């Protein structure tokens, strides 16, 4: 039951993009087409789960016992940067098709604030390892859901006659606002 | 490039938020009130200036291949400085900005300026570039924060202008952030084209 609550809360109620404002850059950047949106969502899911496990272990095994809490930001970002690089190298060797699909998105992920954000949130919420993994995976799914939905709407937007000043980013932001409003409907289901 | 241009480009011509669309997460996330926007803007300005100076100082010693990780470590150190300072002296602001303070590390503006400006220029111009860019960012956040606070709760910087009951609460919540910024950018685009 606890896990179901975490999952629903992370995907719908506290959607990482639309209600927590993390990962807006990739959300606006890769959402011009559904296929690129899917690619990014896949890469984010993969890296987020792995990164959360590693940062969790760093926190519990190194930072907490030696009282180095103030090094959290530095050590987490280093772990994530190294991890992304490693994932890229391993994928290239082990699974070229997957690398082809996700490759271009991987370097962008280091500066994607969702990864660092989730890593820090897991520690703040005091999850255990299993809960942390569930939380990371469902947050990533929430990100994917938002990006893919948004990309679908944007594909249709191209066909419309939009006033000049509103074209491009402004209309995209307003659409995102309406989408966020729709997601607000989930508020209150879970705390 | 003369130093005044170098400083002022961050406000209008290359404003990080309105024209380059960098650093959107804190822009949308913390601007539910003007004071939060200003606080976040100033914190980012400090990190920008210090990391630009540091990067400009050490750029000749860092091998090209490990450039980015080295920059990230420099930035993360200054973010930690800001985080601890804010926690000690302005705990209420620290609480309301929350997660977004450590996330200055992954703010694309900071890394972007380190990579595209400070790694190629001397210390003086890098500091001025950082200051201009940072204050331009702070300005954008304050404007957006003021608009949202005013429409949402009838206040500006905490001062009541019209009764809170008439406020459109949606502007303080998530959707209002997207919509307010969307219209703001649309207005700026419009004035730019006619000018």
Coordinates of C-alpha atoms in Angstrom, one line a residue:
Chain A
X1 CA 0.0 0.0 0.0
X2 CA 2.8 2.4 0.9
X3 CA 4.5 1.8 -2.4
X4 CA 1.2 2.4 -4.3
X5 CA 0.9 5.7 -2.5
X6 CA 4.5 6.7 -3.4
X7 CA 3.9 5.8 -7.0
X8 CA 0.6 7.7 -7.4
X9 CA 1.9 10.7 -5.6
X10 CA 5.1 10.9 -7.7
X11 CA 3.4 10.3 -11.1
X12 CA 0.3 12.4 -10.7
X13 CA -0.1 14.4 -7.6
X14 CA 3.4 15.8 -7.2
X15 CA 4.3 15.5 -10.9
X16 CA 8.0 16.5 -11.0
X17 CA 7.6 18.8 -14.0
X18 CA 4.1 20.3 -13.7
X19 CA 3.9 20.8 -10.0
X20 CA 7.5 20.9 -8.7
X21 CA 9.1 22.7 -11.6
X22 CA 12.1 20.5 -12.0
X23 CA 13.4 19.5 -15.4
X24 CA 11.8 22.3 -17.2
X25 CA 14.7 22.8 -19.6
X26 CA 14.5 19.3 -21.2
X27 CA 10.7 19.5 -20.9
X28 CA 10.7 22.5 -23.2
X29 CA 13.7 21.4 -25.2
X30 CA 13.0 17.9 -26.3
X31 CA 9.2 18.1 -26.6
X32 CA 8.9 19.1 -30.2
X33 CA 8.3 15.6 -31.3
X34 CA 6.8 12.6 -29.5
X35 CA 9.7 10.3 -30.5
X36 CA 12.4 12.6 -29.0
X37 CA 10.2 13.0 -25.9
X38 CA 10.1 9.2 -25.5
X39 CA 13.9 8.9 -26.0
X40 CA 14.5 11.5 -23.3
X41 CA 12.0 9.9 -20.9
X42 CA 13.7 6.6 -21.4
X43 CA 17.2 8.0 -20.7
X44 CA 16.0 9.9 -17.7
X45 CA 14.3 6.8 -16.2
X46 CA 17.4 4.7 -16.6
X47 CA 19.8 7.3 -15.2
X48 CA 17.5 8.4 -12.4
X49 CA 17.1 4.9 -10.9
X50 CA 20.8 4.1 -11.1
X51 CA 21.8 7.6 -9.8
X52 CA 19.4 7.4 -6.9
X53 CA 20.8 4.0 -5.8
X54 CA 24.4 5.3 -5.9
X55 CA 23.7 8.7 -4.2
X56 CA 21.7 6.9 -1.6
X57 CA 24.6 4.6 -0.8
X58 CA 27.0 7.5 -0.8
X59 CA 24.8 9.3 1.7
X60 CA 24.3 6.4 4.0
X61 CA 27.7 4.8 3.9
X62 CA 30.0 7.8 3.6
X63 CA 28.4 11.1 4.3
X64 CA 26.2 10.2 7.3
X65 CA 28.6 8.1 9.3
X66 CA 31.5 10.6 8.9
X67 CA 29.2 13.6 9.4
X68 CA 30.0 15.2 6.1
X69 CA 26.5 16.3 5.3
X70 CA 27.7 19.7 4.0
X71 CA 29.5 17.9 1.1
X72 CA 26.1 16.5 -0.1
X73 CA 25.7 18.9 -3.1
X74 CA 29.3 18.5 -4.3
X75 CA 29.5 14.7 -3.9
X76 CA 26.1 14.0 -5.5
X77 CA 26.7 16.1 -8.6
X78 CA 30.1 14.4 -9.0
X79 CA 28.6 10.9 -8.6
X80 CA 25.9 11.8 -11.2
X81 CA 28.3 13.3 -13.7
X82 CA 30.6 10.3 -13.4
X83 CA 27.7 7.9 -13.6
X84 CA 26.2 9.5 -16.8
X85 CA 29.6 9.2 -18.4
X86 CA 29.9 5.6 -17.4
X87 CA 26.4 4.7 -18.5
X88 CA 27.3 6.2 -21.9
X89 CA 30.4 4.2 -22.3
X90 CA 28.8 0.9 -21.1
X91 CA 25.8 1.3 -23.3
X92 CA 28.0 2.0 -26.3
X93 CA 29.8 -1.4 -25.8
X94 CA 26.9 -3.5 -24.5
X95 CA 23.9 -2.4 -26.4
X96 CA 24.5 -0.3 -29.5
X97 CA 20.8 -0.1 -30.5
X98 CA 19.9 1.3 -27.0
X99 CA 22.8 3.7 -27.3
X100 CA 21.6 4.9 -30.6
X101 CA 18.2 5.6 -29.1
X102 CA 19.3 7.3 -25.9
X103 CA 22.9 8.4 -26.8
X104 CA 22.2 12.0 -27.7
X105 CA 20.2 12.6 -24.6
X106 CA 22.8 11.3 -22.1
X107 CA 25.2 14.3 -21.9
X108 CA 22.2 16.6 -21.4
X109 CA 21.1 14.6 -18.4
X110 CA 24.0 15.8 -16.1
X111 CA 22.5 19.2 -16.1
X112 CA 19.0 17.9 -15.8
X113 CA 17.9 19.1 -12.3
X114 CA 15.4 16.2 -11.9
X115 CA 18.2 13.8 -11.2
X116 CA 20.0 15.8 -8.5
X117 CA 16.6 17.0 -7.2
X118 CA 15.3 13.4 -6.8
X119 CA 18.6 12.3 -5.2
X120 CA 18.3 15.1 -2.6
X121 CA 14.5 14.6 -2.1
X122 CA 15.0 10.9 -1.3
X123 CA 17.4 11.8 1.5
X124 CA 15.1 14.5 2.8
X125 CA 12.1 12.2 2.8
X126 CA 14.1 9.6 4.7
X127 CA 13.1 6.7 2.4
X128 CA 14.7 3.3 2.7
X129 CA 16.5 1.8 -0.4
X130 CA 13.5 0.1 -1.8
X131 CA 11.2 3.1 -1.3
X132 CA 13.9 5.3 -2.9
X133 CA 14.1 3.1 -6.0
X134 CA 10.3 3.1 -6.3
X135 CA 10.2 6.8 -5.8
X136 CA 12.9 7.4 -8.4
X137 CA 11.2 5.2 -11.0
X138 CA 7.8 6.6 -10.6
X139 CA 9.1 10.2 -10.7
X140 CA 10.8 9.4 -13.9
X141 CA 7.6 7.9 -15.3
X142 CA 5.8 11.1 -14.2
X143 CA 8.4 13.1 -16.1
X144 CA 7.9 10.9 -19.2
X145 CA 4.1 11.2 -19.0
X146 CA 4.4 15.0 -18.9
X147 CA 6.9 15.2 -21.7
X148 CA 5.1 12.8 -24.0
X149 CA 1.7 14.5 -23.4
X150 CA 3.2 17.9 -24.0
X151 CA 5.0 16.8 -27.2
X152 CA 1.7 15.4 -28.5
X153 CA 0.0 18.8 -28.0
X154 CA 3.0 20.7 -29.5
X155 CA 2.9 18.5 -32.7
X156 CA -0.7 19.7 -33.1
X157 CA 0.2 23.3 -32.3
X158 CA 2.4 23.5 -35.4
X159 CA -0.8 23.2 -37.6
X160 CA -2.5 26.2 -36.0
X161 CA -2.4 29.8 -36.9
X162 CA -1.0 31.5 -33.8
X163 CA -0.4 35.3 -33.4
X164 CA 3.1 36.2 -34.3
X165 CA 4.3 37.3 -30.9
X166 CA 3.0 34.2 -29.2
X167 CA 4.7 31.7 -31.5
X168 CA 7.3 29.3 -30.1
X169 CA 8.1 29.6 -26.5
X170 CA 5.2 31.7 -25.2
X171 CA 2.5 29.5 -26.5
X172 CA 4.4 26.4 -25.3
X173 CA 4.6 27.9 -21.8
X174 CA 0.8 28.6 -21.8
X175 CA 0.1 25.1 -23.0
X176 CA 2.3 23.8 -20.2
X177 CA 0.3 26.0 -17.8
X178 CA -3.0 24.5 -18.9
X179 CA -1.5 21.0 -18.6
X180 CA -0.4 21.9 -15.1
X181 CA -3.9 23.0 -14.3
X182 CA -5.2 19.6 -15.5
X183 CA -2.7 17.9 -13.2
X184 CA -3.9 20.0 -10.3
X185 CA -7.1 18.0 -10.5
X186 CA -5.2 15.1 -8.9
X187 CA -4.3 17.2 -5.9
X188 CA -5.7 15.9 -2.7
X189 CA -5.7 12.2 -3.7
X190 CA -2.6 11.5 -1.7
X191 CA -0.8 13.8 0.7
Chain B
X1 CA 34.2 44.7 -26.1
X2 CA 33.8 47.6 -23.7
X3 CA 33.0 46.8 -20.2
X4 CA 29.7 48.6 -20.1
X5 CA 28.3 46.6 -22.9
X6 CA 29.7 43.5 -21.3
X7 CA 27.8 44.4 -18.1
X8 CA 24.5 45.5 -19.6
X9 CA 24.0 42.7 -22.1
X10 CA 22.7 40.5 -19.3
X11 CA 19.8 42.7 -18.7
X12 CA 18.2 43.0 -22.2
X13 CA 20.0 41.7 -25.2
X14 CA 21.1 38.4 -23.7
X15 CA 18.8 38.2 -20.7
X16 CA 19.1 34.6 -19.5
X17 CA 15.4 34.1 -18.8
X18 CA 13.6 36.2 -21.4
X19 CA 15.7 35.6 -24.5
X20 CA 18.0 32.7 -23.9
X21 CA 15.5 30.6 -21.9
X22 CA 18.1 29.3 -19.5
X23 CA 17.5 28.5 -15.9
X24 CA 13.8 27.9 -16.3
X25 CA 13.4 25.7 -13.2
X26 CA 14.2 28.2 -10.5
X27 CA 12.5 30.9 -12.6
X28 CA 9.2 29.1 -12.4
X29 CA 9.7 27.3 -9.1
X30 CA 10.6 30.1 -6.7
X31 CA 8.8 33.1 -8.1
X32 CA 5.5 32.7 -6.1
X33 CA 6.5 35.9 -4.4
X34 CA 8.7 38.9 -5.3
X35 CA 11.0 38.5 -2.3
X36 CA 11.7 34.8 -3.1
X37 CA 12.5 35.7 -6.7
X38 CA 14.9 38.4 -5.5
X39 CA 16.6 36.2 -3.0
X40 CA 17.1 33.4 -5.5
X41 CA 18.3 35.9 -8.1
X42 CA 20.9 37.3 -5.7
X43 CA 22.1 33.9 -4.6
X44 CA 22.6 32.9 -8.2
X45 CA 24.4 36.2 -8.9
X46 CA 26.9 35.4 -6.2
X47 CA 27.5 31.9 -7.5
X48 CA 27.8 33.3 -11.1
X49 CA 30.4 36.0 -10.2
X50 CA 32.5 33.8 -7.9
X51 CA 32.5 30.8 -10.3
X52 CA 33.3 33.0 -13.3
X53 CA 36.3 34.5 -11.4
X54 CA 37.5 31.1 -10.2
X55 CA 37.1 29.6 -13.7
X56 CA 38.9 32.5 -15.3
X57 CA 41.8 32.1 -12.8
X58 CA 42.3 28.4 -13.3
X59 CA 41.4 28.0 -16.9
X60 CA 45.0 27.7 -18.0
X61 CA 45.8 24.8 -15.7
X62 CA 42.8 22.6 -16.5
X63 CA 43.2 20.1 -19.3
X64 CA 40.5 20.5 -21.9
X65 CA 39.1 17.0 -21.5
X66 CA 38.1 17.3 -17.8
X67 CA 37.0 20.9 -18.2
X68 CA 33.3 20.4 -17.5
X69 CA 33.7 18.2 -14.4
X70 CA 36.2 20.7 -13.0
X71 CA 33.8 23.6 -13.6
X72 CA 31.0 21.7 -11.9
X73 CA 33.1 21.1 -8.8
X74 CA 34.0 24.8 -8.6
X75 CA 30.4 25.8 -9.0
X76 CA 29.2 23.2 -6.5
X77 CA 31.7 24.6 -3.9
X78 CA 30.3 28.1 -4.2
X79 CA 26.7 26.8 -4.0
X80 CA 27.6 25.0 -0.8
X81 CA 29.0 28.4 0.5
X82 CA 25.7 30.1 -0.4
X83 CA 23.6 27.3 1.1
X84 CA 25.4 27.3 4.5
X85 CA 25.4 31.2 4.6
X86 CA 21.7 31.4 3.9
X87 CA 20.9 28.7 6.4
X88 CA 22.7 30.7 9.1
X89 CA 21.6 34.2 8.4
X90 CA 18.3 34.1 6.5
X91 CA 16.7 30.8 7.6
X92 CA 13.1 31.8 6.5
X93 CA 14.3 32.5 2.9
X94 CA 16.3 29.3 3.1
X95 CA 13.2 27.4 4.0
X96 CA 11.0 28.8 1.3
X97 CA 13.6 28.3 -1.5
X98 CA 14.3 24.8 -0.2
X99 CA 15.5 22.4 -2.8
X100 CA 16.2 25.1 -5.3
X101 CA 19.3 26.3 -3.5
X102 CA 21.4 23.1 -4.1
X103 CA 19.9 23.0 -7.5
X104 CA 21.8 26.2 -8.5
X105 CA 24.6 23.7 -9.3
X106 CA 22.6 22.4 -12.3
X107 CA 21.3 25.9 -13.3
X108 CA 22.4 26.0 -17.0
X109 CA 23.2 29.7 -16.8
X110 CA 26.1 29.2 -14.4
X111 CA 27.8 26.4 -16.3
X112 CA 26.9 28.1 -19.5
X113 CA 28.7 31.3 -18.6
X114 CA 31.7 29.4 -17.2
X115 CA 32.0 27.4 -20.4
X116 CA 31.2 30.1 -23.0
X117 CA 32.7 33.2 -21.3
X118 CA 34.9 32.8 -18.3
X119 CA 37.0 30.0 -19.9
X120 CA 38.0 32.4 -22.7
X121 CA 38.3 35.8 -21.0
X122 CA 40.4 37.4 -18.3
X123 CA 39.3 37.7 -14.6
X124 CA 38.0 41.3 -14.8
X125 CA 35.7 40.9 -17.7
X126 CA 34.5 37.5 -16.4
X127 CA 33.5 39.0 -13.1
X128 CA 31.6 41.8 -14.9
X129 CA 29.9 39.3 -17.2
X130 CA 28.9 37.2 -14.2
X131 CA 27.5 40.3 -12.4
X132 CA 25.6 41.5 -15.4
X133 CA 24.1 38.1 -16.2
X134 CA 23.3 37.4 -12.5
X135 CA 21.6 40.8 -12.0
X136 CA 19.7 40.4 -15.2
X137 CA 18.5 37.0 -14.0
X138 CA 17.6 38.5 -10.6
X139 CA 15.7 41.2 -12.4
X140 CA 13.7 38.7 -14.4
X141 CA 12.9 36.7 -11.3
X142 CA 11.8 39.7 -9.4
X143 CA 9.5 41.0 -12.2
X144 CA 7.9 37.6 -12.5
X145 CA 7.6 37.2 -8.8
X146 CA 6.0 40.6 -8.4
X147 CA 3.5 39.9 -11.2
X148 CA 2.5 36.6 -9.7
X149 CA 2.3 37.9 -6.2
X150 CA 0.2 40.9 -7.2
X151 CA -2.2 38.9 -9.3
X152 CA -2.4 36.0 -7.0
X153 CA -2.7 37.6 -3.6
X154 CA -2.9 41.4 -4.2
X155 CA 0.5 42.1 -2.6
X156 CA 3.9 43.3 -3.8
X157 CA 6.9 42.5 -1.6
X158 CA 4.5 41.5 1.1
X159 CA 2.7 44.9 1.1
X160 CA -1.0 44.6 0.6
X161 CA -2.3 46.5 -2.5
X162 CA -5.8 45.1 -2.8
X163 CA -7.7 42.7 -0.5
X164 CA -6.4 39.1 -0.8
X165 CA -9.9 37.7 -1.4
X166 CA -9.9 39.3 -4.9
X167 CA -6.6 37.6 -5.8
X168 CA -6.5 34.8 -8.4
X169 CA -4.9 32.1 -6.4
X170 CA -4.0 30.2 -9.6
X171 CA -1.1 32.6 -10.2
X172 CA 0.6 31.6 -7.0
X173 CA 0.2 27.9 -7.9
X174 CA 2.1 26.0 -10.5
X175 CA -0.1 26.7 -13.6
X176 CA 0.1 30.4 -13.1
X177 CA 3.9 30.3 -13.3
X178 CA 3.8 28.9 -16.8
X179 CA 1.1 31.2 -18.0
X180 CA 2.5 34.4 -16.5
X181 CA 6.0 33.7 -18.0
X182 CA 4.4 32.8 -21.3
X183 CA 2.6 36.1 -21.6
X184 CA 5.6 38.0 -20.4
X185 CA 7.8 36.5 -23.1
X186 CA 5.1 37.1 -25.7
X187 CA 5.0 40.8 -24.7
X188 CA 8.8 41.1 -24.9
X189 CA 8.8 39.4 -28.3
X190 CA 6.2 41.8 -29.5
X191 CA 7.9 44.9 -28.4
X192 CA 11.2 43.7 -29.8
X193 CA 9.7 43.2 -33.2
X194 CA 8.2 46.7 -33.4
X195 CA 11.2 48.4 -31.9

